[in-house]
Amino acid sequence: MARNGSQDNQSNPMLLISVGLVVGLALFVYYHLLTMVQMKDLSDSLSMPDQRVFGYTVADIEALRSVMNADAIGQLNYLHKTAGFLFPMFTAIFSMLLFIRWIPNRQTRWLAWIAPLGFALIDIWENFAIDALFTGELSPGLVALASILTTVRWALLFITAALVLSIGAVRANRALKRKILAIREGTE
């Protein structure tokens, strides 16, 4: 049986998007569940500001500064520049690409893009703000800003994940209903 050449050469964008989302999930696991947890070894078992979903205070940062040496601070800065940059970028880009495929209405799509795009921007800004907490004078204003960025970043990450999962569930439900309907029509 001869195949249509144009169909053979078509790529499946959902495959690329799925791989990107899996890489984003792997980066989340690496960054938050492995490296940030390992940073506790360098901080007398205190969690890093990035891990504190509900923010932190000046006293929290002072406690971290008192137990982290220059190498530990350098390690945190390095994590922010590597996995701390890649994770939000992969999450935002591939979530937004997924919304292009799954949300046909342009206004709704733009609205859905707010969460992943905001997450990436806030997360990267938060990395710089946290790094600044460990150099120079510690000001309550800088701690408050970094703390707010951390909380907003986590909220936007949760919203992004909820959007991806809920839209995926709705699409899967519709596909299942279509298959069931096709089976019923085929048996009648």
PDB file of C-alpha atoms in Angstrom:
ATOM      1  CA  MET A   1       0.000   0.000   0.000  1.00  0.00           C
ATOM      2  CA  ALA A   2       1.506   3.338  -1.035  1.00  0.00           C
ATOM      3  CA  ARG A   3       1.676   6.082   1.547  1.00  0.00           C
ATOM      4  CA  ASN A   4       1.087   9.720   0.965  1.00  0.00           C
ATOM      5  CA  GLY A   5       4.540  11.360   1.086  1.00  0.00           C
ATOM      6  CA  SER A   6       3.218  14.584   2.617  1.00  0.00           C
ATOM      7  CA  GLN A   7       1.720  12.690   5.535  1.00  0.00           C
ATOM      8  CA  ASP A   8       4.960  10.813   6.206  1.00  0.00           C
ATOM      9  CA  ASN A   9       6.928  14.034   6.456  1.00  0.00           C
ATOM     10  CA  GLN A  10       4.570  15.777   8.844  1.00  0.00           C
ATOM     11  CA  SER A  11       5.797  16.068  12.399  1.00  0.00           C
ATOM     12  CA  ASN A  12       3.634  15.812  15.442  1.00  0.00           C
ATOM     13  CA  PRO A  13       3.946  19.037  17.450  1.00  0.00           C
ATOM     14  CA  MET A  14       2.342  17.377  20.473  1.00  0.00           C
ATOM     15  CA  LEU A  15       5.307  15.011  20.652  1.00  0.00           C
ATOM     16  CA  LEU A  16       7.716  17.945  20.939  1.00  0.00           C
ATOM     17  CA  ILE A  17       5.457  19.718  23.431  1.00  0.00           C
ATOM     18  CA  SER A  18       5.095  16.555  25.523  1.00  0.00           C
ATOM     19  CA  VAL A  19       8.857  16.025  25.595  1.00  0.00           C
ATOM     20  CA  GLY A  20       9.338  19.675  26.606  1.00  0.00           C
ATOM     21  CA  LEU A  21       6.841  19.323  29.452  1.00  0.00           C
ATOM     22  CA  VAL A  22       8.511  16.103  30.633  1.00  0.00           C
ATOM     23  CA  VAL A  23      11.892  17.880  30.587  1.00  0.00           C
ATOM     24  CA  GLY A  24      10.295  20.719  32.587  1.00  0.00           C
ATOM     25  CA  LEU A  25       8.968  18.210  35.124  1.00  0.00           C
ATOM     26  CA  ALA A  26      12.400  16.550  35.330  1.00  0.00           C
ATOM     27  CA  LEU A  27      13.975  19.966  35.918  1.00  0.00           C
ATOM     28  CA  PHE A  28      11.445  20.620  38.704  1.00  0.00           C
ATOM     29  CA  VAL A  29      12.384  17.340  40.378  1.00  0.00           C
ATOM     30  CA  TYR A  30      16.105  18.016  39.952  1.00  0.00           C
ATOM     31  CA  TYR A  31      15.940  21.628  41.112  1.00  0.00           C
ATOM     32  CA  HIS A  32      13.424  21.488  43.945  1.00  0.00           C
ATOM     33  CA  LEU A  33      13.521  17.901  45.163  1.00  0.00           C
ATOM     34  CA  LEU A  34      17.213  17.122  44.725  1.00  0.00           C
ATOM     35  CA  THR A  35      19.519  20.130  44.640  1.00  0.00           C
ATOM     36  CA  MET A  36      17.563  22.503  46.879  1.00  0.00           C
ATOM     37  CA  VAL A  37      17.075  19.716  49.410  1.00  0.00           C
ATOM     38  CA  GLN A  38      20.813  18.949  49.225  1.00  0.00           C
ATOM     39  CA  MET A  39      21.505  22.614  49.950  1.00  0.00           C
ATOM     40  CA  LYS A  40      20.292  21.868  53.488  1.00  0.00           C
ATOM     41  CA  ASP A  41      23.613  20.063  53.979  1.00  0.00           C
ATOM     42  CA  LEU A  42      25.338  23.410  53.425  1.00  0.00           C
ATOM     43  CA  SER A  43      22.926  25.423  55.566  1.00  0.00           C
ATOM     44  CA  ASP A  44      22.683  23.538  58.868  1.00  0.00           C
ATOM     45  CA  SER A  45      19.433  21.841  57.678  1.00  0.00           C
ATOM     46  CA  LEU A  46      17.684  25.154  56.965  1.00  0.00           C
ATOM     47  CA  SER A  47      15.616  25.227  53.789  1.00  0.00           C
ATOM     48  CA  MET A  48      16.516  27.647  51.030  1.00  0.00           C
ATOM     49  CA  PRO A  49      14.288  30.680  50.436  1.00  0.00           C
ATOM     50  CA  ASP A  50      13.200  29.202  47.078  1.00  0.00           C
ATOM     51  CA  GLN A  51      11.552  26.305  48.932  1.00  0.00           C
ATOM     52  CA  ARG A  52       9.489  28.436  51.299  1.00  0.00           C
ATOM     53  CA  VAL A  53       6.130  28.588  49.558  1.00  0.00           C
ATOM     54  CA  PHE A  54       4.652  31.084  52.005  1.00  0.00           C
ATOM     55  CA  GLY A  55       7.675  33.377  52.121  1.00  0.00           C
ATOM     56  CA  TYR A  56      10.235  34.221  54.762  1.00  0.00           C
ATOM     57  CA  THR A  57      11.334  36.925  57.152  1.00  0.00           C
ATOM     58  CA  VAL A  58      14.504  38.886  57.829  1.00  0.00           C
ATOM     59  CA  ALA A  59      15.184  36.511  60.754  1.00  0.00           C
ATOM     60  CA  ASP A  60      14.969  33.508  58.373  1.00  0.00           C
ATOM     61  CA  ILE A  61      17.515  35.063  56.004  1.00  0.00           C
ATOM     62  CA  GLU A  62      19.796  36.116  58.867  1.00  0.00           C
ATOM     63  CA  ALA A  63      19.758  32.528  60.138  1.00  0.00           C
ATOM     64  CA  LEU A  64      20.729  31.267  56.674  1.00  0.00           C
ATOM     65  CA  ARG A  65      23.444  33.911  56.269  1.00  0.00           C
ATOM     66  CA  SER A  66      24.946  32.946  59.623  1.00  0.00           C
ATOM     67  CA  VAL A  67      25.403  29.280  58.659  1.00  0.00           C
ATOM     68  CA  MET A  68      26.180  29.500  54.921  1.00  0.00           C
ATOM     69  CA  ASN A  69      29.783  30.103  53.921  1.00  0.00           C
ATOM     70  CA  ALA A  70      30.958  31.620  50.622  1.00  0.00           C
ATOM     71  CA  ASP A  71      31.002  28.207  48.918  1.00  0.00           C
ATOM     72  CA  ALA A  72      27.398  27.491  49.913  1.00  0.00           C
ATOM     73  CA  ILE A  73      26.288  30.918  48.725  1.00  0.00           C
ATOM     74  CA  GLY A  74      28.184  30.336  45.465  1.00  0.00           C
ATOM     75  CA  GLN A  75      26.457  26.977  45.044  1.00  0.00           C
ATOM     76  CA  LEU A  76      23.022  28.580  45.516  1.00  0.00           C
ATOM     77  CA  ASN A  77      23.910  31.290  43.008  1.00  0.00           C
ATOM     78  CA  TYR A  78      25.073  28.635  40.529  1.00  0.00           C
ATOM     79  CA  LEU A  79      21.807  26.700  40.928  1.00  0.00           C
ATOM     80  CA  HIS A  80      19.860  29.882  40.238  1.00  0.00           C
ATOM     81  CA  LYS A  81      21.843  30.466  37.035  1.00  0.00           C
ATOM     82  CA  THR A  82      21.439  26.911  35.742  1.00  0.00           C
ATOM     83  CA  ALA A  83      18.430  24.807  36.763  1.00  0.00           C
ATOM     84  CA  GLY A  84      16.802  27.868  38.331  1.00  0.00           C
ATOM     85  CA  PHE A  85      16.769  29.473  34.891  1.00  0.00           C
ATOM     86  CA  LEU A  86      16.042  26.405  32.760  1.00  0.00           C
ATOM     87  CA  PHE A  87      13.094  25.151  34.826  1.00  0.00           C
ATOM     88  CA  PRO A  88      10.921  28.278  34.514  1.00  0.00           C
ATOM     89  CA  MET A  89      11.841  28.728  30.847  1.00  0.00           C
ATOM     90  CA  PHE A  90      10.903  25.155  29.891  1.00  0.00           C
ATOM     91  CA  THR A  91       7.729  25.348  31.964  1.00  0.00           C
ATOM     92  CA  ALA A  92       6.614  28.623  30.401  1.00  0.00           C
ATOM     93  CA  ILE A  93       7.541  27.904  26.791  1.00  0.00           C
ATOM     94  CA  PHE A  94       6.053  24.425  26.595  1.00  0.00           C
ATOM     95  CA  SER A  95       2.930  25.315  28.613  1.00  0.00           C
ATOM     96  CA  MET A  96       2.319  28.219  26.252  1.00  0.00           C
ATOM     97  CA  LEU A  97       2.846  25.962  23.212  1.00  0.00           C
ATOM     98  CA  LEU A  98       0.410  23.476  24.713  1.00  0.00           C
ATOM     99  CA  PHE A  99      -2.169  26.240  25.136  1.00  0.00           C
ATOM    100  CA  ILE A 100      -1.707  27.191  21.475  1.00  0.00           C
ATOM    101  CA  ARG A 101      -2.646  23.623  20.527  1.00  0.00           C
ATOM    102  CA  TRP A 102      -5.436  23.170  23.043  1.00  0.00           C
ATOM    103  CA  ILE A 103      -7.133  26.564  23.323  1.00  0.00           C
ATOM    104  CA  PRO A 104      -8.672  27.687  20.024  1.00  0.00           C
ATOM    105  CA  ASN A 105      -9.989  31.047  21.264  1.00  0.00           C
ATOM    106  CA  ARG A 106      -7.278  33.696  21.006  1.00  0.00           C
ATOM    107  CA  GLN A 107      -8.469  35.805  23.972  1.00  0.00           C
ATOM    108  CA  THR A 108      -8.758  32.762  26.226  1.00  0.00           C
ATOM    109  CA  ARG A 109      -5.304  31.619  25.123  1.00  0.00           C
ATOM    110  CA  TRP A 110      -3.786  35.013  25.967  1.00  0.00           C
ATOM    111  CA  LEU A 111      -5.464  34.834  29.364  1.00  0.00           C
ATOM    112  CA  ALA A 112      -4.079  31.331  29.952  1.00  0.00           C
ATOM    113  CA  TRP A 113      -0.596  32.532  28.973  1.00  0.00           C
ATOM    114  CA  ILE A 114      -0.511  34.965  31.893  1.00  0.00           C
ATOM    115  CA  ALA A 115       0.253  32.226  34.419  1.00  0.00           C
ATOM    116  CA  PRO A 116       3.240  30.489  32.738  1.00  0.00           C
ATOM    117  CA  LEU A 117       4.712  33.705  31.372  1.00  0.00           C
ATOM    118  CA  GLY A 118       4.298  35.432  34.743  1.00  0.00           C
ATOM    119  CA  PHE A 119       5.782  32.398  36.462  1.00  0.00           C
ATOM    120  CA  ALA A 120       8.941  32.489  34.323  1.00  0.00           C
ATOM    121  CA  LEU A 121       9.461  36.220  34.739  1.00  0.00           C
ATOM    122  CA  ILE A 122       8.802  36.227  38.492  1.00  0.00           C
ATOM    123  CA  ASP A 123      10.926  33.106  39.049  1.00  0.00           C
ATOM    124  CA  ILE A 124      13.965  34.567  37.296  1.00  0.00           C
ATOM    125  CA  TRP A 125      13.523  37.903  39.100  1.00  0.00           C
ATOM    126  CA  GLU A 126      13.180  35.997  42.381  1.00  0.00           C
ATOM    127  CA  ASN A 127      16.493  34.203  41.746  1.00  0.00           C
ATOM    128  CA  PHE A 128      18.289  37.554  41.452  1.00  0.00           C
ATOM    129  CA  ALA A 129      16.460  38.891  44.536  1.00  0.00           C
ATOM    130  CA  ILE A 130      17.432  35.857  46.621  1.00  0.00           C
ATOM    131  CA  ASP A 131      21.052  36.045  45.498  1.00  0.00           C
ATOM    132  CA  ALA A 132      21.103  39.700  46.580  1.00  0.00           C
ATOM    133  CA  LEU A 133      20.004  38.649  50.092  1.00  0.00           C
ATOM    134  CA  PHE A 134      23.341  36.912  50.603  1.00  0.00           C
ATOM    135  CA  THR A 135      25.600  39.769  49.498  1.00  0.00           C
ATOM    136  CA  GLY A 136      26.031  43.110  51.204  1.00  0.00           C
ATOM    137  CA  GLU A 137      23.698  44.693  53.710  1.00  0.00           C
ATOM    138  CA  LEU A 138      20.445  42.932  54.468  1.00  0.00           C
ATOM    139  CA  SER A 139      17.463  45.268  54.241  1.00  0.00           C
ATOM    140  CA  PRO A 140      13.910  44.429  55.305  1.00  0.00           C
ATOM    141  CA  GLY A 141      12.628  45.833  52.001  1.00  0.00           C
ATOM    142  CA  LEU A 142      14.785  43.497  49.932  1.00  0.00           C
ATOM    143  CA  VAL A 143      13.732  40.515  52.048  1.00  0.00           C
ATOM    144  CA  ALA A 144      10.066  41.483  51.680  1.00  0.00           C
ATOM    145  CA  LEU A 145      10.423  41.814  47.909  1.00  0.00           C
ATOM    146  CA  ALA A 146      12.163  38.430  47.564  1.00  0.00           C
ATOM    147  CA  SER A 147       9.604  36.807  49.876  1.00  0.00           C
ATOM    148  CA  ILE A 148       6.665  38.187  47.887  1.00  0.00           C
ATOM    149  CA  LEU A 149       8.290  37.066  44.625  1.00  0.00           C
ATOM    150  CA  THR A 150       8.740  33.565  46.052  1.00  0.00           C
ATOM    151  CA  THR A 151       5.093  33.305  47.109  1.00  0.00           C
ATOM    152  CA  VAL A 152       3.790  34.721  43.811  1.00  0.00           C
ATOM    153  CA  ARG A 153       6.086  32.408  41.853  1.00  0.00           C
ATOM    154  CA  TRP A 154       4.753  29.326  43.645  1.00  0.00           C
ATOM    155  CA  ALA A 155       1.159  30.497  43.131  1.00  0.00           C
ATOM    156  CA  LEU A 156       1.748  31.010  39.393  1.00  0.00           C
ATOM    157  CA  LEU A 157       3.418  27.602  39.134  1.00  0.00           C
ATOM    158  CA  PHE A 158       0.405  25.953  40.799  1.00  0.00           C
ATOM    159  CA  ILE A 159      -1.978  27.851  38.499  1.00  0.00           C
ATOM    160  CA  THR A 160       0.035  26.821  35.424  1.00  0.00           C
ATOM    161  CA  ALA A 161       0.025  23.167  36.494  1.00  0.00           C
ATOM    162  CA  ALA A 162      -3.712  23.328  37.240  1.00  0.00           C
ATOM    163  CA  LEU A 163      -4.406  24.821  33.797  1.00  0.00           C
ATOM    164  CA  VAL A 164      -2.389  22.147  32.004  1.00  0.00           C
ATOM    165  CA  LEU A 165      -3.997  19.318  33.978  1.00  0.00           C
ATOM    166  CA  SER A 166      -7.555  20.644  33.814  1.00  0.00           C
ATOM    167  CA  ILE A 167      -7.472  21.449  30.090  1.00  0.00           C
ATOM    168  CA  GLY A 168      -5.878  18.049  29.464  1.00  0.00           C
ATOM    169  CA  ALA A 169      -8.587  16.323  31.519  1.00  0.00           C
ATOM    170  CA  VAL A 170     -11.362  18.143  29.627  1.00  0.00           C
ATOM    171  CA  ARG A 171      -9.797  17.183  26.285  1.00  0.00           C
ATOM    172  CA  ALA A 172      -9.363  13.563  27.370  1.00  0.00           C
ATOM    173  CA  ASN A 173     -12.980  13.437  28.549  1.00  0.00           C
ATOM    174  CA  ARG A 174     -14.210  14.803  25.196  1.00  0.00           C
ATOM    175  CA  ALA A 175     -12.103  12.289  23.281  1.00  0.00           C
ATOM    176  CA  LEU A 176     -13.440   9.435  25.411  1.00  0.00           C
ATOM    177  CA  LYS A 177     -17.036  10.568  24.833  1.00  0.00           C
ATOM    178  CA  ARG A 178     -16.407  10.709  21.058  1.00  0.00           C
ATOM    179  CA  LYS A 179     -14.985   7.180  21.090  1.00  0.00           C
ATOM    180  CA  ILE A 180     -17.902   5.860  23.109  1.00  0.00           C
ATOM    181  CA  LEU A 181     -20.348   7.573  20.747  1.00  0.00           C
ATOM    182  CA  ALA A 182     -18.528   6.139  17.708  1.00  0.00           C
ATOM    183  CA  ILE A 183     -18.655   2.650  19.208  1.00  0.00           C
ATOM    184  CA  ARG A 184     -22.381   2.989  19.937  1.00  0.00           C
ATOM    185  CA  GLU A 185     -23.102   4.239  16.428  1.00  0.00           C
ATOM    186  CA  GLY A 186     -21.047   1.389  14.984  1.00  0.00           C
ATOM    187  CA  THR A 187     -23.074  -1.249  16.838  1.00  0.00           C
ATOM    188  CA  GLU A 188     -26.469   0.138  15.891  1.00  0.00           C
TER     189      GLU A 188
END
